[in-house]
Amino acid sequence: MSQARTMSLEEEIRGLSPVAAHALACAEITDDIEIQELTRADLNELLPGVQHFKLRKKISELINKSKQDTAKPIALVLNELKEFLPVDVMENALVPGGVLHGYLPILRDLEKQLAKALDFIQAHVGLLQSYIGEESMEAQSSAASPSVDSATAGNQPSNVAGADTQLQRGITGGAAGGNKDVILVVMHHTFDRCFVASQRSASHYKNVVEEVNVLFHDSMGLLRCETNDKAVTLIHKALQKYSSTTYKHFVATRGYFK
């Protein structure tokens, strides 16, 4: 039997590299389960650069080993339990009146509920992925036939100059380019909850009534951070202020990678 792990995965990574541990802490990824879900692409974003290539590889090895170590004990315990308990004891426990008589139906019911939950999650994943595909198609066709009702575009370049250009193009070609009042939401793709967005301004567009920044990541959705809390407050206030029936609002969303 393999020895039980005495250190958490985060502690092992900290012992390997304080820099990597700091990057995980900034992204608020400290739980073993969350760390085990990190992909190579995630590690590349958390620890970018050629200088961290070997470090990312070692962390991937730690994650894979951790997955194996956490998967083994369950099978080992069940096998030992099966060897420890005689067959006749288990059979008697499962008959009506036995101590385990109601246990199997409970497990089967739980299995059905988990299957339904999995179907629910998979359906939502498929739905969100379909929007990503639609956003890419919309971004390709927006230059030829822009529509003020189209509020979402695909992912934009990571460099600041390119992002500024895409922002201006998105404003003039999207919903913000019309005469209707809009709330401009600039979405930044990042792991870093402390990420500070550059000060791009669309204030010279008279119909932009509010401009907010939002931080998100594909694997985590919207990040729980001060920036997003502030964005929610600003959007709420703007909607309250411009809730008159004489106004029609659009939320113009543009995605930016750090």
C-alpha positions as CSV (number, residue, x, y, z in Angstrom):
1,M,0.0,0.0,0.0
2,S,1.3,3.5,-0.9
3,Q,2.1,5.8,2.0
4,A,-0.5,8.4,2.9
5,R,0.4,11.9,1.8
6,T,1.5,14.1,4.7
7,M,1.6,17.4,2.8
8,S,-1.1,19.1,0.7
9,L,-0.4,19.7,-3.0
10,E,-0.1,23.4,-2.3
11,E,2.6,22.8,0.3
12,E,4.5,20.5,-2.1
13,I,4.4,23.2,-4.7
14,R,5.5,25.8,-2.2
15,G,8.5,23.6,-1.3
16,L,9.3,23.3,-5.0
17,S,9.0,27.0,-5.8
18,P,7.8,30.0,-3.7
19,V,7.2,31.8,-6.9
20,A,4.7,29.2,-8.1
21,A,3.0,29.2,-4.7
22,H,2.7,33.0,-4.8
23,A,1.1,32.8,-8.3
24,L,-1.5,30.3,-7.0
25,A,-2.2,32.5,-4.0
26,C,-2.8,35.5,-6.2
27,A,-5.3,33.5,-8.2
28,E,-6.8,32.2,-4.9
29,I,-6.1,28.6,-6.0
30,T,-5.0,26.8,-2.8
31,D,-7.3,23.8,-2.5
32,D,-5.9,20.5,-3.8
33,I,-9.0,19.9,-5.9
34,E,-8.6,23.3,-7.6
35,I,-4.9,22.7,-8.2
36,Q,-5.6,19.2,-9.7
37,E,-7.9,20.8,-12.2
38,L,-5.2,23.1,-13.6
39,T,-4.2,22.3,-17.2
40,R,-0.9,23.0,-19.0
41,A,-2.5,26.1,-20.5
42,D,-3.5,27.3,-17.0
43,L,0.0,26.8,-15.8
44,N,1.4,28.6,-18.8
45,E,-0.8,31.6,-17.9
46,L,0.1,31.5,-14.2
47,L,3.8,31.0,-14.8
48,P,4.5,32.4,-18.3
49,G,7.9,32.5,-20.0
50,V,10.6,30.1,-21.1
51,Q,12.4,30.5,-17.7
52,H,9.5,28.7,-16.0
53,F,9.3,25.8,-18.5
54,K,10.9,23.2,-16.2
55,L,8.9,24.5,-13.2
56,R,5.6,24.1,-15.1
57,K,6.7,20.6,-16.1
58,K,7.5,19.6,-12.4
59,I,4.2,21.1,-11.2
60,S,2.4,19.0,-13.8
61,E,4.2,15.9,-12.6
62,L,3.2,16.8,-9.0
63,I,-0.5,17.2,-10.0
64,N,-0.6,13.9,-11.9
65,K,1.0,12.1,-9.0
66,S,-1.4,13.7,-6.6
67,K,-4.4,12.5,-8.7
68,Q,-3.0,9.0,-8.6
69,D,-2.4,9.1,-4.9
70,T,-5.9,10.4,-4.1
71,A,-7.5,7.8,-6.4
72,K,-5.7,4.7,-4.9
73,P,-7.0,4.7,-1.3
74,I,-10.7,4.3,-2.2
75,A,-10.1,1.2,-4.3
76,L,-7.7,-0.2,-1.6
77,V,-10.2,0.4,1.2
78,L,-13.0,-1.3,-0.7
79,N,-10.9,-4.3,-1.5
80,E,-9.7,-4.7,2.1
81,L,-13.3,-4.4,3.3
82,K,-14.4,-7.1,0.9
83,E,-11.6,-9.4,2.1
84,F,-12.3,-8.6,5.8
85,L,-16.1,-9.3,5.7
86,P,-17.2,-12.9,5.0
87,V,-19.7,-13.3,2.2
88,D,-22.5,-14.6,4.4
89,V,-22.2,-11.6,6.7
90,M,-22.7,-9.2,3.8
91,E,-25.6,-11.3,2.5
92,N,-27.4,-11.2,5.9
93,A,-26.8,-7.5,6.2
94,L,-28.5,-6.8,2.9
95,V,-31.7,-8.8,3.5
96,P,-34.9,-7.1,4.9
97,G,-34.2,-6.2,8.5
98,G,-30.4,-6.3,7.9
99,V,-28.2,-3.3,8.9
100,L,-27.5,-2.5,5.2
101,H,-30.9,-3.3,3.8
102,G,-31.7,0.3,3.0
103,Y,-28.2,1.4,2.1
104,L,-28.2,0.0,-1.5
105,P,-31.4,1.9,-2.5
106,I,-30.0,5.1,-1.1
107,L,-26.8,4.7,-3.1
108,R,-28.8,3.9,-6.3
109,D,-30.9,7.0,-5.7
110,L,-27.8,9.1,-5.2
111,E,-26.3,7.7,-8.3
112,K,-29.4,8.7,-10.3
113,Q,-29.3,12.2,-8.8
114,L,-25.6,12.6,-9.7
115,A,-26.2,11.4,-13.2
116,K,-29.0,14.1,-13.6
117,A,-26.6,16.7,-12.1
118,L,-23.9,15.7,-14.6
119,D,-26.4,16.0,-17.5
120,F,-27.3,19.4,-16.2
121,I,-23.7,20.5,-16.0
122,Q,-22.8,19.1,-19.4
123,A,-25.8,20.9,-21.0
124,H,-24.6,24.2,-19.5
125,V,-21.1,23.6,-20.7
126,G,-22.4,22.9,-24.2
127,L,-24.5,26.1,-24.1
128,L,-21.6,28.3,-23.0
129,Q,-19.3,26.7,-25.6
130,S,-21.9,27.4,-28.3
131,Y,-21.8,31.1,-27.4
132,I,-18.1,31.1,-27.8
133,G,-18.5,29.8,-31.3
134,E,-21.2,32.3,-32.1
135,E,-19.0,35.1,-30.8
136,S,-16.1,34.1,-33.1
137,M,-18.5,34.0,-36.1
138,E,-20.0,37.4,-35.1
139,A,-16.5,38.9,-34.8
140,Q,-15.6,37.8,-38.3
141,S,-18.8,39.2,-39.9
142,S,-19.0,42.4,-37.8
143,A,-16.7,44.3,-40.2
144,A,-18.9,43.7,-43.2
145,S,-22.3,44.1,-41.5
146,P,-22.2,45.7,-38.0
147,S,-25.4,45.6,-36.0
148,V,-26.2,47.8,-33.0
149,D,-28.0,44.8,-31.5
150,S,-24.8,42.7,-31.5
151,A,-23.3,43.1,-28.0
152,T,-20.7,40.4,-27.8
153,A,-17.5,39.9,-29.8
154,G,-14.7,37.3,-29.8
155,N,-11.4,37.4,-27.9
156,Q,-9.1,40.3,-28.7
157,P,-5.3,40.6,-28.9
158,S,-3.2,40.7,-25.7
159,N,-1.1,43.7,-26.5
160,V,-2.3,47.1,-25.1
161,A,-2.1,49.0,-28.4
162,G,-4.0,46.2,-30.3
163,A,-6.6,46.1,-27.5
164,D,-7.1,49.9,-27.7
165,T,-7.6,49.6,-31.5
166,Q,-10.1,46.8,-31.1
167,L,-11.9,48.6,-28.4
168,Q,-12.4,51.7,-30.6
169,R,-13.4,49.5,-33.5
170,G,-15.9,47.6,-31.3
171,I,-17.4,50.8,-30.0
172,T,-17.9,52.4,-33.4
173,G,-19.0,49.2,-35.1
174,G,-21.1,47.7,-32.3
175,A,-24.0,48.8,-30.1
176,A,-22.1,51.7,-28.7
177,G,-21.6,53.2,-32.2
178,G,-25.3,54.1,-32.5
179,N,-27.4,56.8,-30.8
180,K,-28.9,54.6,-28.0
181,D,-27.5,54.8,-24.5
182,V,-25.2,51.9,-23.6
183,I,-23.2,50.5,-20.7
184,L,-19.7,49.6,-22.0
185,V,-18.4,46.4,-20.2
186,V,-14.7,45.7,-21.0
187,M,-14.0,42.1,-20.1
188,H,-10.4,41.1,-19.3
189,H,-9.4,37.4,-19.5
190,T,-7.0,36.7,-16.5
191,F,-6.4,34.5,-13.5
192,D,-5.2,37.5,-11.4
193,R,-7.9,38.9,-9.1
194,C,-5.5,41.9,-8.5
195,F,-5.2,42.7,-12.2
196,V,-5.4,46.4,-12.8
197,A,-7.0,47.3,-16.2
198,S,-5.4,50.0,-18.3
199,Q,-7.3,53.3,-18.5
200,R,-9.0,53.0,-21.8
201,S,-11.7,55.6,-22.1
202,A,-14.8,55.8,-24.2
203,S,-16.2,58.9,-22.4
204,H,-16.1,61.0,-25.6
205,Y,-18.9,58.8,-26.9
206,K,-22.0,60.7,-25.7
207,N,-24.2,57.6,-25.6
208,V,-21.8,55.6,-23.3
209,V,-23.5,56.3,-19.9
210,E,-21.1,54.0,-17.9
211,E,-17.8,52.2,-18.6
212,V,-16.8,49.2,-16.4
213,N,-14.1,46.6,-16.3
214,V,-14.8,42.9,-15.6
215,L,-12.3,40.1,-14.8
216,F,-13.0,36.5,-15.9
217,H,-11.4,33.2,-16.9
218,D,-12.7,30.4,-19.0
219,S,-12.1,27.8,-16.3
220,M,-13.5,29.9,-13.4
221,G,-16.1,32.3,-15.0
222,L,-16.3,35.7,-13.3
223,L,-13.7,36.2,-10.7
224,R,-14.6,37.1,-7.1
225,C,-12.8,40.3,-6.7
226,E,-13.1,44.0,-5.9
227,T,-13.0,45.0,-9.6
228,N,-16.1,42.8,-10.4
229,D,-17.9,44.0,-7.2
230,K,-17.4,47.6,-8.3
231,A,-18.6,46.7,-11.8
232,V,-21.8,45.3,-10.5
233,T,-22.5,48.4,-8.4
234,L,-21.8,50.7,-11.3
235,I,-24.0,48.8,-13.7
236,H,-26.8,48.6,-11.1
237,K,-26.6,52.4,-10.5
238,A,-26.5,53.1,-14.2
239,L,-29.6,50.9,-14.9
240,Q,-31.5,52.6,-12.1
241,K,-30.5,56.1,-13.4
242,Y,-31.5,55.3,-17.0
243,S,-34.5,53.1,-16.3
244,S,-36.9,55.5,-17.9
245,T,-39.1,54.0,-20.7
246,T,-37.7,56.7,-23.0
247,Y,-34.4,55.0,-22.9
248,K,-33.4,51.7,-24.5
249,H,-30.2,50.1,-23.2
250,F,-27.6,47.8,-24.6
251,V,-24.7,46.3,-22.7
252,A,-21.7,46.4,-25.1
253,T,-19.3,43.7,-24.2
254,R,-15.8,43.3,-25.5
255,G,-13.2,40.6,-24.4
256,Y,-9.6,41.3,-23.8
257,F,-6.7,39.0,-22.9
258,K,-4.0,40.2,-20.6
